[in-house]
Short mmCIF file of N, CA and C in Angstrom, two decimals:
data_model
loop_
_atom_site.label_atom_id
_atom_site.label_comp_id
_atom_site.label_asym_id
_atom_site.label_seq_id
_atom_site.Cartn_x
_atom_site.Cartn_y
_atom_site.Cartn_z
N UNK A 249 -7.47 -5.20 -30.16
CA UNK A 249 -6.47 -5.54 -29.19
C UNK A 249 -5.78 -6.51 -28.95
N UNK A 250 -4.67 -6.60 -28.07
CA UNK A 250 -3.82 -7.67 -28.08
C UNK A 250 -4.82 -8.53 -26.95
N UNK A 251 -4.87 -10.11 -27.89
CA UNK A 251 -5.44 -10.85 -27.47
C UNK A 251 -5.15 -11.18 -25.80
N UNK A 252 -3.92 -10.95 -25.61
CA UNK A 252 -3.52 -11.41 -24.27
C UNK A 252 -4.24 -10.22 -23.11
N UNK A 253 -3.91 -9.16 -23.29
CA UNK A 253 -4.50 -8.13 -22.52
C UNK A 253 -6.04 -8.19 -22.44
N UNK A 254 -6.49 -8.59 -23.61
CA UNK A 254 -8.21 -8.66 -23.50
C UNK A 254 -8.60 -9.73 -22.45
N UNK A 255 -7.67 -11.12 -22.72
CA UNK A 255 -8.29 -11.87 -22.22
C UNK A 255 -7.75 -11.86 -20.67
N UNK A 256 -6.56 -11.18 -20.18
CA UNK A 256 -6.42 -11.01 -18.75
C UNK A 256 -7.40 -10.16 -18.14
N UNK A 257 -8.03 -8.99 -19.09
CA UNK A 257 -8.68 -7.98 -18.42
C UNK A 257 -10.22 -8.82 -18.03
N UNK A 258 -10.58 -9.53 -19.27
CA UNK A 258 -11.98 -10.39 -18.69
C UNK A 258 -11.80 -11.11 -17.90
N UNK A 259 -10.65 -11.84 -17.50
CA UNK A 259 -10.64 -13.10 -16.24
C UNK A 259 -10.47 -12.43 -15.16
N UNK A 260 -9.56 -11.16 -14.67
CA UNK A 260 -8.87 -10.79 -13.70
C UNK A 260 -9.38 -9.69 -13.54
N UNK A 261 -9.87 -8.76 -13.88
CA UNK A 261 -10.40 -7.21 -13.46
C UNK A 261 -11.86 -7.87 -12.68
N UNK A 262 -11.71 -7.51 -10.97
CA UNK A 262 -12.93 -7.77 -10.15
C UNK A 262 -14.18 -7.41 -10.69
N UNK A 263 -14.23 -6.10 -11.32
CA UNK A 263 -15.38 -5.28 -11.76
C UNK A 263 -16.02 -6.10 -12.84
N UNK A 264 -15.44 -7.22 -13.71
CA UNK A 264 -15.97 -7.51 -14.92
C UNK A 264 -16.22 -9.03 -14.68
N UNK A 265 -16.08 -9.51 -13.37
CA UNK A 265 -16.22 -11.16 -13.19
C UNK A 265 -17.71 -11.52 -13.62
N UNK A 266 -18.45 -10.97 -12.94
CA UNK A 266 -19.67 -11.25 -13.28
C UNK A 266 -20.46 -10.47 -14.52
N UNK A 267 -19.86 -10.03 -15.09
CA UNK A 267 -20.32 -9.27 -16.31
C UNK A 267 -20.07 -9.88 -17.49
N UNK A 268 -21.07 -9.88 -18.66
CA UNK A 268 -20.67 -10.39 -19.96
C UNK A 268 -20.01 -9.75 -20.76
N UNK A 269 -19.56 -8.16 -20.73
CA UNK A 269 -18.86 -7.60 -21.53
C UNK A 269 -18.08 -6.34 -21.06
N UNK A 270 -17.08 -5.61 -21.11
CA UNK A 270 -16.45 -4.81 -20.53
C UNK A 270 -17.19 -3.36 -21.14
N UNK A 271 -17.94 -2.36 -20.53
CA UNK A 271 -18.51 -1.42 -20.79
C UNK A 271 -17.20 -0.35 -21.58
N UNK A 272 -17.84 0.14 -22.78
CA UNK A 272 -16.98 0.99 -23.53
C UNK A 272 -16.17 1.74 -22.91
N UNK A 273 -16.59 2.53 -22.32
CA UNK A 273 -16.03 3.89 -21.43
C UNK A 273 -14.69 3.02 -20.58
N UNK A 274 -15.03 1.89 -20.02
CA UNK A 274 -13.98 1.17 -19.32
C UNK A 274 -12.91 0.68 -20.02
N UNK A 275 -13.17 0.01 -21.58
CA UNK A 275 -12.19 -0.26 -22.35
C UNK A 275 -11.76 1.04 -23.10
N UNK A 276 -12.21 1.88 -23.48
CA UNK A 276 -11.56 3.20 -23.58
C UNK A 276 -10.45 3.80 -22.86
N UNK A 277 -10.73 3.59 -21.41
CA UNK A 277 -9.61 4.04 -20.48
C UNK A 277 -8.95 3.14 -20.33
N UNK A 278 -8.89 1.75 -20.05
CA UNK A 278 -7.70 0.85 -20.34
C UNK A 278 -6.66 1.37 -21.41
N UNK A 279 -7.47 1.42 -22.45
CA UNK A 279 -6.56 1.26 -23.61
C UNK A 279 -5.67 2.47 -23.74
N UNK A 280 -6.21 3.79 -23.36
CA UNK A 280 -5.47 5.07 -22.97
C UNK A 280 -4.44 4.85 -21.98
N UNK A 281 -4.87 4.03 -20.93
CA UNK A 281 -3.61 3.97 -19.88
C UNK A 281 -2.67 3.20 -20.41
N UNK A 282 -2.70 2.18 -20.95
CA UNK A 282 -1.77 1.45 -21.84
C UNK A 282 -0.92 2.24 -22.70
N UNK A 283 -1.77 2.79 -23.23
CA UNK A 283 -1.06 3.78 -24.25
C UNK A 283 0.17 4.66 -23.72
N UNK A 284 -0.31 5.58 -22.65
CA UNK A 284 0.30 6.23 -22.11
C UNK A 284 1.76 5.72 -21.48
N UNK A 285 1.63 4.40 -20.92
CA UNK A 285 2.62 3.57 -20.40
C UNK A 285 3.64 3.17 -21.52
N UNK A 286 3.13 2.74 -22.73
CA UNK A 286 3.99 2.66 -24.01
C UNK A 286 4.79 3.65 -24.33
N UNK A 287 4.17 4.83 -24.27
CA UNK A 287 4.94 6.51 -24.83
C UNK A 287 5.64 6.86 -23.73
N UNK A 288 5.42 6.81 -22.37
CA UNK A 288 6.16 7.49 -21.25
C UNK A 288 6.69 6.60 -20.20
N UNK A 289 7.55 5.47 -20.71
CA UNK A 289 7.70 4.63 -19.68
C UNK A 289 8.50 5.15 -18.42
N UNK A 290 8.94 6.49 -18.48
CA UNK A 290 9.75 7.09 -17.14
C UNK A 290 8.53 7.22 -15.92
N UNK A 291 7.22 7.14 -16.38
CA UNK A 291 6.24 7.09 -15.48
C UNK A 291 6.17 5.71 -14.37
N UNK A 292 6.57 4.51 -15.18
CA UNK A 292 6.73 3.29 -14.56
C UNK A 292 7.90 3.68 -13.39
N UNK A 293 9.04 3.86 -14.16
CA UNK A 293 10.15 3.95 -13.60
C UNK A 293 10.19 4.99 -12.37
N UNK A 294 9.59 6.09 -12.49
CA UNK A 294 9.31 6.87 -11.13
C UNK A 294 8.56 6.31 -10.20
N UNK A 295 7.55 5.15 -10.41
CA UNK A 295 6.66 4.66 -9.47
C UNK A 295 7.30 3.72 -8.79
N UNK A 296 8.38 3.12 -9.51
CA UNK A 296 9.37 2.33 -8.81
C UNK A 296 10.08 2.79 -7.90
N UNK A 297 10.75 3.86 -8.67
CA UNK A 297 11.50 4.56 -7.51
C UNK A 297 10.75 5.27 -6.13
N UNK A 298 9.72 5.70 -6.36
CA UNK A 298 8.76 6.24 -5.32
C UNK A 298 8.35 5.00 -4.32
N UNK A 299 8.04 3.85 -4.79
CA UNK A 299 8.09 2.62 -3.76
C UNK A 299 9.26 2.33 -2.96
N UNK A 300 10.22 2.12 -4.14
CA UNK A 300 11.48 1.87 -3.31
C UNK A 300 12.02 2.85 -2.28
N UNK A 301 11.94 3.91 -2.47
CA UNK A 301 12.09 4.84 -1.50
C UNK A 301 11.15 4.93 -0.41
N UNK A 302 10.08 4.73 -0.54
CA UNK A 302 9.35 4.49 0.79
C UNK A 302 9.56 3.42 1.83
N UNK A 303 9.47 2.29 0.91
CA UNK A 303 9.75 1.07 1.59
C UNK A 303 11.13 1.04 2.45
N UNK A 304 12.21 1.32 1.97
CA UNK A 304 13.65 1.76 2.56
C UNK A 304 13.15 2.71 3.70
N UNK A 305 12.45 4.11 3.44
CA UNK A 305 12.38 4.81 4.53
C UNK A 305 11.57 4.34 5.61
N UNK A 306 10.59 3.24 5.45
CA UNK A 306 9.69 2.71 6.55
C UNK A 306 10.66 2.00 7.25
N UNK A 307 11.49 0.76 6.56
CA UNK A 307 12.30 0.24 6.95
C UNK A 307 13.14 0.73 7.91
N UNK A 308 13.75 1.98 7.65
CA UNK A 308 14.90 2.70 8.25
C UNK A 308 14.24 3.23 9.57
N UNK A 309 12.69 3.35 9.68
CA UNK A 309 12.14 3.95 10.65
C UNK A 309 11.87 2.72 11.57
N UNK A 310 12.31 1.58 11.39
CA UNK A 310 11.88 0.41 12.20
C UNK A 310 10.73 -0.12 11.82
N UNK A 311 10.10 0.41 10.66
CA UNK A 311 8.59 -0.20 10.41
C UNK A 311 8.67 -1.62 9.65
N UNK A 312 7.30 -2.32 9.80
CA UNK A 312 7.49 -3.76 9.29
C UNK A 312 6.68 -3.29 7.88
N UNK A 313 7.13 -3.77 6.79
CA UNK A 313 6.49 -3.80 5.66
C UNK A 313 5.96 -4.94 4.98
N UNK A 314 6.34 -5.88 5.80
CA UNK A 314 6.08 -7.15 5.17
C UNK A 314 7.01 -7.57 3.82
N UNK A 315 6.55 -8.49 2.85
CA UNK A 315 7.37 -8.41 1.67
C UNK A 315 6.78 -7.75 0.74
N UNK A 316 6.25 -6.45 1.04
CA UNK A 316 5.74 -5.74 -0.17
C UNK A 316 6.53 -5.24 -1.01
N UNK A 317 6.71 -5.36 -2.59
CA UNK A 317 7.49 -4.94 -3.85
C UNK A 317 6.57 -4.14 -4.54
N UNK A 318 5.51 -3.68 -4.38
CA UNK A 318 4.55 -2.97 -5.12
C UNK A 318 4.49 -1.16 -4.54
N UNK A 319 3.73 -0.14 -5.15
CA UNK A 319 3.78 0.95 -4.48
C UNK A 319 2.24 1.10 -3.51
N UNK A 320 1.87 -0.33 -3.41
CA UNK A 320 0.88 -0.09 -2.14
C UNK A 320 1.61 -0.80 -0.96
N UNK A 321 2.05 -0.08 -0.21
CA UNK A 321 2.91 -0.68 0.96
C UNK A 321 2.17 -0.58 2.17
N UNK A 322 2.26 -1.93 2.98
CA UNK A 322 1.50 -2.22 4.36
C UNK A 322 2.65 -1.65 5.25
N UNK A 323 1.99 -1.17 6.40
CA UNK A 323 2.64 -1.06 7.62
C UNK A 323 2.22 -1.80 8.72
N UNK A 324 2.82 -2.72 8.75
CA UNK A 324 2.24 -3.80 9.78
C UNK A 324 2.59 -3.27 11.61
N UNK A 325 1.34 -3.04 12.00
CA UNK A 325 1.42 -2.43 13.46
C UNK A 325 1.14 -3.58 14.33
N UNK A 326 0.11 -4.42 13.94
CA UNK A 326 -0.31 -5.72 14.70
C UNK A 326 -1.48 -5.68 15.47
N UNK A 327 -1.39 -4.51 16.51
CA UNK A 327 -2.65 -4.49 17.47
C UNK A 327 -3.40 -3.53 16.87
N UNK A 328 -4.86 -4.06 17.21
CA UNK A 328 -5.92 -2.91 16.29
C UNK A 328 -5.72 -1.17 16.89
N UNK A 329 -5.86 -1.50 17.97
CA UNK A 329 -5.85 0.03 19.04
C UNK A 329 -4.64 0.79 18.46
N UNK A 330 -3.48 0.30 18.43
CA UNK A 330 -2.11 1.05 18.11
C UNK A 330 -2.49 1.25 16.57
N UNK A 331 -2.92 0.25 15.96
CA UNK A 331 -3.37 0.71 14.42
C UNK A 331 -4.01 2.09 14.40
N UNK A 332 -5.11 2.31 14.99
CA UNK A 332 -6.08 3.15 14.75
C UNK A 332 -5.41 4.60 15.51
N UNK A 333 -4.67 4.08 16.66
CA UNK A 333 -4.03 5.71 17.08
C UNK A 333 -2.78 6.07 15.82
N UNK A 334 -2.06 5.29 15.57
CA UNK A 334 -1.14 5.88 14.41
C UNK A 334 -1.87 6.54 13.07
N UNK A 335 -2.75 5.71 12.62
CA UNK A 335 -4.06 6.12 11.74
C UNK A 335 -4.41 7.62 12.09
N UNK A 336 -5.06 7.39 13.41
CA UNK A 336 -5.41 9.01 13.60
C UNK A 336 -4.44 10.19 13.46
N UNK A 337 -3.40 9.90 14.10
CA UNK A 337 -2.38 10.90 14.07
C UNK A 337 -1.98 11.06 13.00
N UNK A 338 -1.54 10.29 11.93
CA UNK A 338 -1.12 10.36 10.74
C UNK A 338 -1.96 11.30 9.81
N UNK A 339 -3.48 10.95 9.98
CA UNK A 339 -4.46 11.73 9.19
C UNK A 339 -4.55 13.10 9.63
N UNK A 340 -4.51 13.40 11.20
CA UNK A 340 -4.40 14.90 11.74
C UNK A 340 -3.48 15.22 11.21
N UNK A 341 -1.99 15.00 10.82
CA UNK A 341 -0.90 15.45 10.40
C UNK A 341 -0.92 15.73 9.14
N UNK A 342 -2.00 15.35 8.35
CA UNK A 342 -2.14 15.50 6.79
C UNK A 342 -1.72 14.32 5.95
N UNK A 343 -1.46 13.28 6.62
CA UNK A 343 -1.14 12.01 5.71
C UNK A 343 -2.27 10.90 5.77
N UNK A 344 -2.76 10.49 4.77
CA UNK A 344 -3.98 9.53 4.45
C UNK A 344 -3.31 8.32 4.34
N UNK A 345 -3.98 7.26 5.17
CA UNK A 345 -3.64 5.66 5.14
C UNK A 345 -5.10 5.29 5.24
N UNK A 346 -4.69 3.83 5.01
CA UNK A 346 -6.11 2.93 4.99
C UNK A 346 -5.92 2.00 6.32
N UNK A 347 -6.50 2.37 7.33
CA UNK A 347 -6.21 1.10 8.52
C UNK A 347 -6.88 -0.46 8.03
N UNK A 348 -6.65 -1.24 8.38
CA UNK A 348 -7.05 -2.26 7.97
C UNK A 348 -6.83 -3.35 9.33
N UNK A 349 -7.83 -4.02 9.73
CA UNK A 349 -7.92 -4.70 11.10
C UNK A 349 -8.61 -6.12 10.56
N UNK A 350 -8.74 -7.30 11.58
CA UNK A 350 -9.46 -8.22 11.27
C UNK A 350 -10.92 -7.78 11.16
N UNK A 351 -11.56 -8.65 10.16
CA UNK A 351 -11.15 -9.78 9.43
C UNK A 351 -10.51 -9.94 8.42
N UNK A 352 -10.30 -8.52 7.82
CA UNK A 352 -9.65 -8.17 6.52
C UNK A 352 -8.23 -8.91 6.59
N UNK A 353 -7.49 -8.85 7.74
CA UNK A 353 -6.26 -9.32 7.96
C UNK A 353 -6.41 -10.47 8.96
N UNK A 354 -5.48 -11.19 9.36
CA UNK A 354 -5.58 -12.10 10.68
C UNK A 354 -5.37 -11.56 11.66
N UNK A 355 -6.06 -11.88 12.83
CA UNK A 355 -6.14 -11.13 13.86
C UNK A 355 -4.37 -10.99 14.43
N UNK A 356 -4.07 -9.67 15.02
CA UNK A 356 -3.08 -9.53 15.42
C UNK A 356 -1.50 -8.96 14.42
N UNK A 357 -2.36 -8.85 13.05
CA UNK A 357 -1.51 -8.41 12.06
C UNK A 357 -2.33 -7.25 11.43
N UNK A 358 -2.84 -6.21 12.14
CA UNK A 358 -3.59 -4.95 11.84
C UNK A 358 -2.30 -4.22 11.15
N UNK A 359 -2.99 -3.37 10.09
CA UNK A 359 -1.73 -2.62 9.45
C UNK A 359 -2.18 -1.30 8.83
N UNK A 360 -1.58 -0.27 8.21
CA UNK A 360 -1.76 0.71 7.68
C UNK A 360 -1.63 0.39 6.24
N UNK A 361 -2.58 0.48 5.61
CA UNK A 361 -1.79 0.42 4.06
C UNK A 361 -1.72 2.17 3.48
N UNK A 362 -0.43 2.08 2.93
CA UNK A 362 -0.41 3.42 2.16
C UNK A 362 -0.10 3.08 0.67
N UNK A 363 -0.41 4.04 -0.30
CA UNK A 363 -0.20 3.89 -1.74
C UNK A 363 0.22 5.10 -2.14
N UNK A 364 1.28 4.90 -3.14
CA UNK A 364 2.17 5.75 -4.06
C UNK A 364 2.07 5.99 -5.37
N UNK A 365 2.02 6.90 -6.02
CA UNK A 365 2.12 7.30 -7.39
C UNK A 365 3.18 7.63 -7.99
N UNK A 366 3.24 7.71 -9.18
CA UNK A 366 4.47 8.35 -10.29
C UNK A 366 4.76 9.95 -10.00
N UNK A 367 3.34 10.25 -9.48
CA UNK A 367 3.28 11.77 -9.30
C UNK A 367 3.69 12.59 -8.18
N UNK A 368 3.99 11.55 -7.25
CA UNK A 368 4.62 12.20 -6.19
C UNK A 368 6.01 12.50 -6.37
N UNK A 369 6.22 13.71 -5.52
CA UNK A 369 7.68 14.32 -5.60
C UNK A 369 8.36 13.61 -4.39
N UNK A 370 9.88 13.66 -4.50
CA UNK A 370 10.88 13.15 -3.54
C UNK A 370 10.49 14.04 -2.25
N UNK A 371 10.29 15.51 -2.31
CA UNK A 371 9.62 16.36 -1.38
C UNK A 371 8.62 15.87 -0.79
N UNK A 372 7.51 15.43 -1.61
CA UNK A 372 6.20 15.06 -0.74
C UNK A 372 6.68 13.46 0.00
N UNK A 373 7.45 13.05 -0.57
CA UNK A 373 7.70 11.38 0.18
C UNK A 373 8.44 11.76 1.11
N UNK A 374 9.61 12.40 1.28
CA UNK A 374 10.23 13.01 2.54
C UNK A 374 9.42 13.34 3.41
N UNK A 375 8.45 14.35 3.16
CA UNK A 375 7.37 14.81 4.08
C UNK A 375 6.71 13.78 4.82
N UNK A 376 6.39 12.89 3.91
CA UNK A 376 5.33 11.85 4.50
C UNK A 376 6.39 11.13 5.76
N UNK A 377 7.75 10.52 5.28
CA UNK A 377 8.61 10.02 5.98
C UNK A 377 8.71 10.48 7.44
N UNK A 378 9.05 12.09 7.59
CA UNK A 378 9.10 12.76 8.56
C UNK A 378 8.04 13.05 9.33
N UNK A 379 6.81 12.95 8.72
CA UNK A 379 5.42 13.00 9.62
C UNK A 379 5.17 11.52 10.22
N UNK A 380 5.67 10.45 9.54
CA UNK A 380 5.53 9.23 10.43
C UNK A 380 6.65 9.28 11.21
N UNK A 381 7.80 9.64 11.11
CA UNK A 381 8.54 9.63 12.50
C UNK A 381 8.06 10.45 13.19
N UNK A 382 7.51 11.71 13.20
CA UNK A 382 7.36 12.52 14.35
C UNK A 382 5.81 11.72 15.16
N UNK A 383 4.92 10.90 14.14
CA UNK A 383 3.96 10.47 14.93
C UNK A 383 4.35 9.13 15.64
N UNK A 384 5.18 8.50 15.31
CA UNK A 384 5.69 7.60 15.92
C UNK A 384 6.40 7.75 17.37
N UNK A 385 7.21 8.85 17.17
CA UNK A 385 7.95 9.31 18.69
C UNK A 385 6.70 9.98 19.32
N UNK A 386 5.94 10.62 18.58
CA UNK A 386 4.61 11.37 19.57
C UNK A 386 4.02 9.99 20.42
N UNK A 387 3.68 8.75 19.81
CA UNK A 387 2.88 8.00 20.50
C UNK A 387 3.81 7.14 20.65
N UNK A 388 4.95 7.21 21.02
CA UNK A 388 6.04 6.12 21.44
C UNK A 388 5.86 4.65 21.07
N UNK A 389 5.85 4.69 19.61
CA UNK A 389 5.36 3.62 19.15
C UNK A 389 6.47 2.64 18.69
N UNK A 390 6.79 1.55 19.06
CA UNK A 390 7.65 0.45 18.80
C UNK A 390 6.83 -0.90 18.15
N UNK A 391 7.15 -1.27 16.91
CA UNK A 391 6.66 -2.39 16.58
C UNK A 391 6.91 -3.67 17.28
N UNK A 392 5.88 -4.35 17.84
CA UNK A 392 6.26 -5.70 18.32
C UNK A 392 5.19 -6.64 17.93
N UNK A 393 5.61 -7.66 17.56
CA UNK A 393 4.75 -8.74 17.29
C UNK A 393 3.81 -9.27 18.32
N UNK A 394 2.70 -9.70 18.00
CA UNK A 394 1.57 -10.16 18.82
C UNK A 394 2.26 -11.27 19.58
N UNK A 395 2.45 -10.97 21.03
CA UNK A 395 3.07 -11.96 21.88
C UNK A 395 1.93 -13.39 21.84
N UNK A 396 0.92 -13.34 21.34
CA UNK A 396 -0.13 -14.57 21.48
C UNK A 396 0.33 -15.34 19.94
N UNK A 397 0.74 -14.51 19.13
CA UNK A 397 1.13 -15.14 17.52
C UNK A 397 2.46 -15.93 17.85
N UNK A 398 3.40 -14.90 18.51
CA UNK A 398 4.57 -15.87 18.70
C UNK A 398 4.37 -16.97 19.41
N UNK A 399 3.54 -17.18 20.62
CA UNK A 399 3.49 -18.36 21.39
C UNK A 399 3.12 -19.30 20.74
N UNK A 400 1.95 -18.81 19.84
CA UNK A 400 1.45 -19.96 19.09
C UNK A 400 2.39 -20.87 18.01
N UNK A 401 3.21 -19.88 17.63
CA UNK A 401 4.02 -20.31 16.51
C UNK A 401 5.07 -21.04 17.18
N UNK A 402 5.61 -20.83 18.70
CA UNK A 402 6.51 -21.64 19.18
C UNK A 402 6.09 -22.90 19.22
N UNK A 403 4.78 -23.02 19.69
CA UNK A 403 4.07 -24.06 20.08
C UNK A 403 3.77 -25.40 19.15
N UNK A 404 4.08 -25.00 17.88
CA UNK A 404 4.22 -25.85 16.69
C UNK A 404 5.24 -26.68 16.51
#
């Protein structure tokens, strides 16, 4: 295989950091994925389209997505309780997200992690944005940065 790819996988794949070698099944799966990416570049284009669509849609709803430029898009809520309230309402409406709170993120920076694939359709993504809008309205959510963080920042 390509030496650069092999070196990268050996030194950056978390599952391999403390392993002596890559399991054959994992190597075969990675090789198959790379072959698909070479033969079907439209998948990557579609993934970028979906990530850009969702980032723009979330920003249009007034949500803070940080500086994300990947298909894993954080929705920064700030408060742990609000994060769980939004997560629960989204889950009950059929949208799966991952809540992330301290200590995984800094206090006051709780977020929902959303993830998108090339196989998501525009219709599915539009529906997710509609559900987000409904949930945000239902719980009267407006993103407000944590006041204690703003006070600490202005004191510096």
